[in-house]
mmCIF file of C-alpha atoms in Angstrom:
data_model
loop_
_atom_site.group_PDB
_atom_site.id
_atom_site.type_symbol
_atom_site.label_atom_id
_atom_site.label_comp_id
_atom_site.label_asym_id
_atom_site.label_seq_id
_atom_site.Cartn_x
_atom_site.Cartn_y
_atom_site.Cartn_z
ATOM 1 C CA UNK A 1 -65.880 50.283 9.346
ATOM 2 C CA UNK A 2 -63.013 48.575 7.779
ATOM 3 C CA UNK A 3 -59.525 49.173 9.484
ATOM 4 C CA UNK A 4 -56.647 50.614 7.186
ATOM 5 C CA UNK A 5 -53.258 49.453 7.535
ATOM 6 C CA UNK A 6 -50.482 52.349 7.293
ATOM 7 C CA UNK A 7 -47.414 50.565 6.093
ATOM 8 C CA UNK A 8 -45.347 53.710 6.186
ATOM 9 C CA UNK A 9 -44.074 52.582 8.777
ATOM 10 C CA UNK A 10 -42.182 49.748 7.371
ATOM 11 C CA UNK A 11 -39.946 51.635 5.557
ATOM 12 C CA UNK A 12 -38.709 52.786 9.105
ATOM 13 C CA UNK A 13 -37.672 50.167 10.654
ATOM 14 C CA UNK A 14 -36.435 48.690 7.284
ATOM 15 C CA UNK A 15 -32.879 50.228 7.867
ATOM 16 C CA UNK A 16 -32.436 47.784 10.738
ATOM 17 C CA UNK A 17 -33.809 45.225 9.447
ATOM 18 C CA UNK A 18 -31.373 45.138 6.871
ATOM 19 C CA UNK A 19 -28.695 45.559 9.237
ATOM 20 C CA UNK A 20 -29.828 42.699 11.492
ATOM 21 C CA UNK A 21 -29.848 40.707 7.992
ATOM 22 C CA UNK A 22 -25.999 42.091 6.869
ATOM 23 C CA UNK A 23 -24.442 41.274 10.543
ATOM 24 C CA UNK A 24 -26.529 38.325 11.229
ATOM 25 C CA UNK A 25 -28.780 36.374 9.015
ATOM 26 C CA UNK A 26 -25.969 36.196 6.184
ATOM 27 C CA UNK A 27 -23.100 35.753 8.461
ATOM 28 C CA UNK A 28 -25.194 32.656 9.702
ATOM 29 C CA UNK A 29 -26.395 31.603 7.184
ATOM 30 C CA UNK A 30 -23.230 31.117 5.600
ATOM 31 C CA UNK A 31 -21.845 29.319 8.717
ATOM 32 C CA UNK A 32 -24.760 27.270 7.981
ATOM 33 C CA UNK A 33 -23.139 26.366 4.414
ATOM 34 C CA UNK A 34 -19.576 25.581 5.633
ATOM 35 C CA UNK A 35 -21.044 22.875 8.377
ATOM 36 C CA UNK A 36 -22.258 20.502 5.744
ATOM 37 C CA UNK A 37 -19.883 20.675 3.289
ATOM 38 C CA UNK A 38 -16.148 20.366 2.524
ATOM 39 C CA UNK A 39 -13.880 21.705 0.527
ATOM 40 C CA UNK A 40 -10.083 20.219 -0.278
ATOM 41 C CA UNK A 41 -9.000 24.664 -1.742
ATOM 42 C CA UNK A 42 -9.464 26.498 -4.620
ATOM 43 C CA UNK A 43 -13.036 27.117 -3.842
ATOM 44 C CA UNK A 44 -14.385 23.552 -4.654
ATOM 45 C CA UNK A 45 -17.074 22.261 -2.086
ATOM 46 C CA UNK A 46 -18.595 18.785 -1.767
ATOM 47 C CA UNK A 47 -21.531 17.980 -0.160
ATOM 48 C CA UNK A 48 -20.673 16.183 3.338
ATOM 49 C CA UNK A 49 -24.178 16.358 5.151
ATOM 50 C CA UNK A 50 -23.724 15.891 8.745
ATOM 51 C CA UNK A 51 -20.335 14.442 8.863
ATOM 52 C CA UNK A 52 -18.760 17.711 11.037
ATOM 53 C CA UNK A 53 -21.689 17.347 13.121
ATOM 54 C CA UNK A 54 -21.356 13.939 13.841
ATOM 55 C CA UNK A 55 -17.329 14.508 14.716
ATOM 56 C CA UNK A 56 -18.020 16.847 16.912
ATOM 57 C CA UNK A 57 -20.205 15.458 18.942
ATOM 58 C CA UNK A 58 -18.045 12.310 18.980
ATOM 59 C CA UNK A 59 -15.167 14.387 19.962
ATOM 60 C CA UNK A 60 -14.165 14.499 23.611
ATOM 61 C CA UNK A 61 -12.412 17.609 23.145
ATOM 62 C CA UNK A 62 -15.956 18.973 22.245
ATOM 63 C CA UNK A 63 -17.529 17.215 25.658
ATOM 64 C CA UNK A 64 -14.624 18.928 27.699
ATOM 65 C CA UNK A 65 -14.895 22.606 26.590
ATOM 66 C CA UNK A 66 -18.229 22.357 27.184
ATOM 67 C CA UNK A 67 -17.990 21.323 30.582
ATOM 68 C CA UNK A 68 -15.413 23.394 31.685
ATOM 69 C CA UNK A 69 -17.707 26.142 29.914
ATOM 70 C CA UNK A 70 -20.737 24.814 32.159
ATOM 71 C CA UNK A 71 -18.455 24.408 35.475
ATOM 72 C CA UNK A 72 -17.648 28.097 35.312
ATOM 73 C CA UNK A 73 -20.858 29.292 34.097
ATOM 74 C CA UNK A 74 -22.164 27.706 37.372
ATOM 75 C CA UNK A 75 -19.305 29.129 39.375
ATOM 76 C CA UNK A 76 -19.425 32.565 37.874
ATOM 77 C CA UNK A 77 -23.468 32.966 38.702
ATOM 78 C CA UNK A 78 -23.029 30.803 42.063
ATOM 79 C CA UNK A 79 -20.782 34.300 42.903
ATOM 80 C CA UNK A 80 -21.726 36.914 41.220
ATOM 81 C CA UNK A 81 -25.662 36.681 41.895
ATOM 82 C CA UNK A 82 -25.585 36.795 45.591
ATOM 83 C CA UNK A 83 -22.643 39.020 45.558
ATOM 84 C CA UNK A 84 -24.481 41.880 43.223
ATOM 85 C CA UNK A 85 -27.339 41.516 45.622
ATOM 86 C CA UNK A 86 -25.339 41.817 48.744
ATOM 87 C CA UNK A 87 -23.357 45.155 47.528
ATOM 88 C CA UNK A 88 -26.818 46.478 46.265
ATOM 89 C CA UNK A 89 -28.498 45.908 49.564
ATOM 90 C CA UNK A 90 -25.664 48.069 51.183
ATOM 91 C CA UNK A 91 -26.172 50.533 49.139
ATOM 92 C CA UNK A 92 -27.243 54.238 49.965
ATOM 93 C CA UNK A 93 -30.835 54.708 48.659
ATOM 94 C CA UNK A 94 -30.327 58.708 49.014
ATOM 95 C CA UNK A 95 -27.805 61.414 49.886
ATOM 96 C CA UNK A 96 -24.670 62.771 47.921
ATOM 97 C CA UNK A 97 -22.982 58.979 48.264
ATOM 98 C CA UNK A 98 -25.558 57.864 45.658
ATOM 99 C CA UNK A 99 -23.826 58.589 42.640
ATOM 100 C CA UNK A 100 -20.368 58.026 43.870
ATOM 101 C CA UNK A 101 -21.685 54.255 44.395
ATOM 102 C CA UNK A 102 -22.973 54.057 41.104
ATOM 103 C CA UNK A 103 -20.253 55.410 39.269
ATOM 104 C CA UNK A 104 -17.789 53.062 41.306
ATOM 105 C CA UNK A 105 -19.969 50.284 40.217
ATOM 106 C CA UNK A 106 -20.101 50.848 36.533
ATOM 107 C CA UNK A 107 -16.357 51.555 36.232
ATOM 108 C CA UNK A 108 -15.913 48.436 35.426
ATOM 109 C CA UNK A 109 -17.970 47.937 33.075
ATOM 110 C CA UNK A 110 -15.928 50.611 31.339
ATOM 111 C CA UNK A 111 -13.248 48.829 30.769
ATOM 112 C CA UNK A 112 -12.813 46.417 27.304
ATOM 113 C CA UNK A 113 -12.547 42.927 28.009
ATOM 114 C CA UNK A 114 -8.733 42.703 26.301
ATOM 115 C CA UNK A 115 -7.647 44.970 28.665
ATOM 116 C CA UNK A 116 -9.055 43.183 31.409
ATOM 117 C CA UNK A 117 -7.439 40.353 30.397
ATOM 118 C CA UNK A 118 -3.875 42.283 30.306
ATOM 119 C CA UNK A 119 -4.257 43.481 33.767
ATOM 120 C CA UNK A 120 -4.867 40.469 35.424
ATOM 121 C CA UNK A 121 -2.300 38.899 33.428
ATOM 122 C CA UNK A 122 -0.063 41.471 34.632
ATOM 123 C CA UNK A 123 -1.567 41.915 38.442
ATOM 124 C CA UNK A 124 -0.405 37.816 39.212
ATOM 125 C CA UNK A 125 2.490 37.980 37.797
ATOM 126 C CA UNK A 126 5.451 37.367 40.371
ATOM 127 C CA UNK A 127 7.990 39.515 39.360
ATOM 128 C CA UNK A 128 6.232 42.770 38.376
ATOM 129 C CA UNK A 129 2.189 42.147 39.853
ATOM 130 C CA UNK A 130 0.780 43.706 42.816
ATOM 131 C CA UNK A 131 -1.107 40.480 43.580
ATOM 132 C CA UNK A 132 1.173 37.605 42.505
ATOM 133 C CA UNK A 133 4.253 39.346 44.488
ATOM 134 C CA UNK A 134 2.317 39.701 47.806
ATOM 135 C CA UNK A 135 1.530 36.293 47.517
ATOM 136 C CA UNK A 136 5.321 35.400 47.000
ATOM 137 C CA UNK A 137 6.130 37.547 50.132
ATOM 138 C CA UNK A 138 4.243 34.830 52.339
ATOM 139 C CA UNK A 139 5.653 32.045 50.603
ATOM 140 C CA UNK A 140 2.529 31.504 47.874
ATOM 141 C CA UNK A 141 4.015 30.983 44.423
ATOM 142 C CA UNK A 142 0.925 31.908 42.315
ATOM 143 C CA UNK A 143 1.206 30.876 38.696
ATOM 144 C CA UNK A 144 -1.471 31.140 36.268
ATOM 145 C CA UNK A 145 0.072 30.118 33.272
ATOM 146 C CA UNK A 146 1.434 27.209 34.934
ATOM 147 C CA UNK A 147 -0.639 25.958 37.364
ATOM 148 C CA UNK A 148 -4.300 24.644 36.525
ATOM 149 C CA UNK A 149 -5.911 25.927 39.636
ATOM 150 C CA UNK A 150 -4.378 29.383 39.893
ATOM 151 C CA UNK A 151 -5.513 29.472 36.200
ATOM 152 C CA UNK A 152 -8.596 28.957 37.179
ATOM 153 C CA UNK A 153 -8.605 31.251 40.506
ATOM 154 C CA UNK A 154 -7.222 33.972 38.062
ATOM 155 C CA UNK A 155 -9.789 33.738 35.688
ATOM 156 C CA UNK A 156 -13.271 33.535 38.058
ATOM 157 C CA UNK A 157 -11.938 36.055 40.487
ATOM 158 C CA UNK A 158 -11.054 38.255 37.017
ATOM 159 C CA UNK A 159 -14.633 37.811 35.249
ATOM 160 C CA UNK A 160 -15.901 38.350 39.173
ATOM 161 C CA UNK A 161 -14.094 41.496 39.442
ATOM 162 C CA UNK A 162 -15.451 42.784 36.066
ATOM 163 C CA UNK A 163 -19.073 41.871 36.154
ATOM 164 C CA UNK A 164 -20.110 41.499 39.696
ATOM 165 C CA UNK A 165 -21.060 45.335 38.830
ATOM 166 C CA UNK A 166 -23.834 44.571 36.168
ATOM 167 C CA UNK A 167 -25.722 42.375 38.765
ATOM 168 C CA UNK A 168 -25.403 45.456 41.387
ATOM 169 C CA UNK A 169 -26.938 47.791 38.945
ATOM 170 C CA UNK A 170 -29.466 45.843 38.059
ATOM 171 C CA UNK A 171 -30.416 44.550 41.841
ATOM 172 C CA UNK A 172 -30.092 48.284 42.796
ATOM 173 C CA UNK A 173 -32.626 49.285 39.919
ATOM 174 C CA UNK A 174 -35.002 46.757 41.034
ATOM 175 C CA UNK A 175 -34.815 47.702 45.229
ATOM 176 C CA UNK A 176 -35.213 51.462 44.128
ATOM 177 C CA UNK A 177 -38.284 51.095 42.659
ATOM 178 C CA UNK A 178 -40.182 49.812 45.851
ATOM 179 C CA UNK A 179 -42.293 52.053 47.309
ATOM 180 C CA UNK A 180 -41.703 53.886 50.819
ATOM 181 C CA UNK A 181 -45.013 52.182 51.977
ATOM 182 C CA UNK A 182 -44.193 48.690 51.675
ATOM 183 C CA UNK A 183 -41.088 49.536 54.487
ATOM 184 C CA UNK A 184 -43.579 51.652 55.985
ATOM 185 C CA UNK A 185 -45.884 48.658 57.088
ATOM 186 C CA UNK A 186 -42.888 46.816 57.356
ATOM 187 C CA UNK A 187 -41.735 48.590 60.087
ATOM 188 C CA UNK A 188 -45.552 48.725 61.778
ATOM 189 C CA UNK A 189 -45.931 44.809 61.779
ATOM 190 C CA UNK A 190 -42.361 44.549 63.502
ATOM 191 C CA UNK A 191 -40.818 42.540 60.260
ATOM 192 C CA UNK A 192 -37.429 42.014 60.666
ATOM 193 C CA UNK A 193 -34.609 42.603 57.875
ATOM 194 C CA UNK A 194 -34.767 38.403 56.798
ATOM 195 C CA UNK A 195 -38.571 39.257 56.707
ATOM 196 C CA UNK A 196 -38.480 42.341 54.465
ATOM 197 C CA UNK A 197 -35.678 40.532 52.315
ATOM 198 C CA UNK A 198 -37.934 37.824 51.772
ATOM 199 C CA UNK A 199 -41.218 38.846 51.200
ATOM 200 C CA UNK A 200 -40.651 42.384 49.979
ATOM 201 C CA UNK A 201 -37.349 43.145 48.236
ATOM 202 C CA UNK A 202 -36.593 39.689 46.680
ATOM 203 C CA UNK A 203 -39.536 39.061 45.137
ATOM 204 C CA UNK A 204 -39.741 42.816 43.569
ATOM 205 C CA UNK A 205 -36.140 42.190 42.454
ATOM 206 C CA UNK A 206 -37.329 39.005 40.467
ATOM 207 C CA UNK A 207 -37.507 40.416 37.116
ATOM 208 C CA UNK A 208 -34.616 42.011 37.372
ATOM 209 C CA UNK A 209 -32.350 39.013 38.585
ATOM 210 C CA UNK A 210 -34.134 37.246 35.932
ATOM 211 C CA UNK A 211 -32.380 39.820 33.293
ATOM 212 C CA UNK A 212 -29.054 39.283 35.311
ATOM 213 C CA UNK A 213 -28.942 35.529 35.355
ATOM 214 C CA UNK A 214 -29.528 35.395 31.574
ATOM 215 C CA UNK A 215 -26.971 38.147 30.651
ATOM 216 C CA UNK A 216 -24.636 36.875 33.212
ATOM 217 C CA UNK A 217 -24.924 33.339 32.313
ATOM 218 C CA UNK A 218 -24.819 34.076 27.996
ATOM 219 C CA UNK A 219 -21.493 36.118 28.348
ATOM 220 C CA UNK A 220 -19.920 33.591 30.612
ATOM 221 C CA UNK A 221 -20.624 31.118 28.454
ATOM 222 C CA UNK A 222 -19.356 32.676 25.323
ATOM 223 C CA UNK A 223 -16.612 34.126 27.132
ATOM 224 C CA UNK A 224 -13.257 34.082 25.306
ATOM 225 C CA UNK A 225 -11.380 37.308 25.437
ATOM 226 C CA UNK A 226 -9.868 37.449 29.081
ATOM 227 C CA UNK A 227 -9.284 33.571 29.600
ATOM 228 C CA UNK A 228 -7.510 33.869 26.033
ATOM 229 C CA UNK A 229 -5.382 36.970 27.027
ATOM 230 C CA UNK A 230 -4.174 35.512 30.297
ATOM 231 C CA UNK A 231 -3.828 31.919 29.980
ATOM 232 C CA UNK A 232 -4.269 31.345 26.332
ATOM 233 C CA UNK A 233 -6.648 28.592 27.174
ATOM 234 C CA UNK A 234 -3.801 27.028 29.305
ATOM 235 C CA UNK A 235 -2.059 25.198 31.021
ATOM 236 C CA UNK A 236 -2.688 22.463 28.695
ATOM 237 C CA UNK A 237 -6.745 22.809 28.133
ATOM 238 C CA UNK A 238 -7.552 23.284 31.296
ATOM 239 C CA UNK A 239 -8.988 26.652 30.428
ATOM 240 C CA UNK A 240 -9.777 26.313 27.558
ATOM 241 C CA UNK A 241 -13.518 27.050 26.638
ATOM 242 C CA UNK A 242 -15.728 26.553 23.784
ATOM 243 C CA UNK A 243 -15.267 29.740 22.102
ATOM 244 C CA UNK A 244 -11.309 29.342 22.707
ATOM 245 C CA UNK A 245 -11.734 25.289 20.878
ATOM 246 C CA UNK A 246 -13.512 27.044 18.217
ATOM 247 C CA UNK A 247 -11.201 30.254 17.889
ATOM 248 C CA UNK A 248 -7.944 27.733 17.298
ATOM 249 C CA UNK A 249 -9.962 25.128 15.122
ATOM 250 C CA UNK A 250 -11.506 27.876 12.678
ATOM 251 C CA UNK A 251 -8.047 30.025 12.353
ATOM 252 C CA UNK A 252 -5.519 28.054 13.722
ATOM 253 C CA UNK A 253 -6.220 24.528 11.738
ATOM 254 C CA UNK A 254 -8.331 26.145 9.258
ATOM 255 C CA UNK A 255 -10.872 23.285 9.786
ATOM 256 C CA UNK A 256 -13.638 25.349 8.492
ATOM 257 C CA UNK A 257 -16.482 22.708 8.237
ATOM 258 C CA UNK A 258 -15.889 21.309 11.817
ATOM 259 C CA UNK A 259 -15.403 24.991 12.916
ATOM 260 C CA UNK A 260 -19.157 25.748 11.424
ATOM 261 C CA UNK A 261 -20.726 22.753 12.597
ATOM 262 C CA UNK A 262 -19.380 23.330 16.089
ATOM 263 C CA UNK A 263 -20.365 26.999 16.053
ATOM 264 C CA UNK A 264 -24.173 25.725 15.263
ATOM 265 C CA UNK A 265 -24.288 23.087 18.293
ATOM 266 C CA UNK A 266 -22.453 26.206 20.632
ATOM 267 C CA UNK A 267 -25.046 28.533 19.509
ATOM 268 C CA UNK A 268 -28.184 25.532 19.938
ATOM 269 C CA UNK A 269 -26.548 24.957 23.352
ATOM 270 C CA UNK A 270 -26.654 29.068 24.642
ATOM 271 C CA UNK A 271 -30.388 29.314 22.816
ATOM 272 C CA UNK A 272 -31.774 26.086 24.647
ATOM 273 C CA UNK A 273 -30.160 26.786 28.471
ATOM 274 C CA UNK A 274 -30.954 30.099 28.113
ATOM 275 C CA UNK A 275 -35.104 29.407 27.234
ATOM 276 C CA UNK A 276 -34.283 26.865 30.168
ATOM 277 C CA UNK A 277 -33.339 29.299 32.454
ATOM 278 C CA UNK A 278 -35.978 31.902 31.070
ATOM 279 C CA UNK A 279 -38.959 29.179 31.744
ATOM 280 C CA UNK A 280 -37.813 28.146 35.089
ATOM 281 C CA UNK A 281 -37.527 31.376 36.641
ATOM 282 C CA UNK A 282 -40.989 33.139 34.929
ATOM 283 C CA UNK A 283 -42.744 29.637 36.203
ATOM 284 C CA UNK A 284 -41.698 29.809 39.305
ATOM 285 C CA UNK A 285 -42.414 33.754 39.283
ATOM 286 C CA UNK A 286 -46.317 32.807 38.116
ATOM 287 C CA UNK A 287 -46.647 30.214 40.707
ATOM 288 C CA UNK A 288 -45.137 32.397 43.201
#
């Protein structure tokens, strides 16, 4: 019998398709059309191939975003990983404190990332911050607009403070979903807690860490908002990410060809350490 094909169902999903295509494909597609080409106003391009792409990757302003964008990537999941598991560990499993943790958790997450940004700028400050005048009380004077490494303090422990949560919720998810009998026979063979961390609860939180290492790692490497609001990329560049370089290259010196070319290699950079990241950990989850 010869199968039918119903392709009703095309003109379903067809509304988001052409959404995807209006917020993405065009946008990026266009970006695709400033990088290799050049255009002195009035709306007059010339072909320039890969000339932006060449000067970019020449350009050790390029190399240094990027690995001050790596170094705090690193830093950021070096924290926030075993943190989120450590918090989700702790955790009540049952009882009335269950959704007081998890609401306390995803506040957070509530919270838009300018205004993050505002309240840690405002939090160190000196004169007027809870945090930057305790320090001053004991002789500390904390400056992160000044001072590269308080910049830098200010800006982990901020992105720390705001997403530690999505790695709890996550971990928590994943240790919920074990069942009773694996601690059950746990608790008959004499395991102890290092034991049942190991060989129970890790491994059944694998697929979710896998989910938290990716999100985690993409929005702290495209992160621009918070660094932006409190140092403005400074002192100098030494926070000054990718997305920052591109934000004050694009609008600020209106180099629109470099600004596309650059905002190709970022995007080729995310895609390719993320399918990195995405084959080591489901290899090492087969092999397992």
């Amino acid at each position: 019998m010869e199968k039918t094909w119903n392709n009703k169902a095309w003109f379903m999903v067809m509304p988001a398709l052409l959404i995807v295509a209006f917020s993405a494909v065009i946008p990026l597609m266009t970006v695709v059309n400033y990088s290799v080409q050049d255009t002195f106003g009035n709306n007059e391009f010339f072909w320039a191939g890969t000339e932006w792409f060449t000067e970019i990757l020449e350009s050790d302003r390029f190399w240094g975003a990027l690995i001050r964008n790596l170094s705090f990537s690193v830093i950021i999941l070096l924290i926030e990983i075993p943190l989120g598991v450590f918090i989700a560990l702790n955790m009540p499993r049952r009882g009335i404190a269950v959704p007081f943790c998890l609401v306390t958790m995803a506040m957070p997450l509530l919270i838009p990332w300018n205004v993050v940004g505002t309240i840690w700028q405002l939090i160190t400050r000196s004169d007027i911050g809870l945090f930057g005048y305790a320090l001053a009380q004991i002789g500390i004077q904390f400056n992160a607009a000044g001072d590269p490494l308080h910049a830098w303090i200010t800006v982990v422990v901020m992105d720390v403070w705001h997403w530690t949560s999505l790695v709890v919720l996550l971990a928590y998810a994943g240790l919920v979903s074990i069942p009773d009998a694996y601690y059950q026979a746990a608790r008959i063979d004499g395991a102890s807690r290092w034991s049942v961390f190991r060989y129970i609860q890790l491994p059944k939180m694998k697929r979710v860490l896998l989910i938290a290492v990716l999100l985690r790692f993409m929005d702290s490497f495209m992160i621009y908002t918070e660094p932006f609001v409190v140092t403005g990329g400074g002192p100098g560049t030494s926070t000054t990410f990718l997305s920052i370089d591109l934000v004050k290259m694009a609008i600020g010196q209106f180099d629109l060809g470099p600004a596309a070319a650059m905002s190709i290699i970022y995007f080729l950079i995310i895609l390719l350490l993320s399918w990195i990241f995405y084959t080591v950990m489901t290899s090492s989850d087969a092999t397992s």
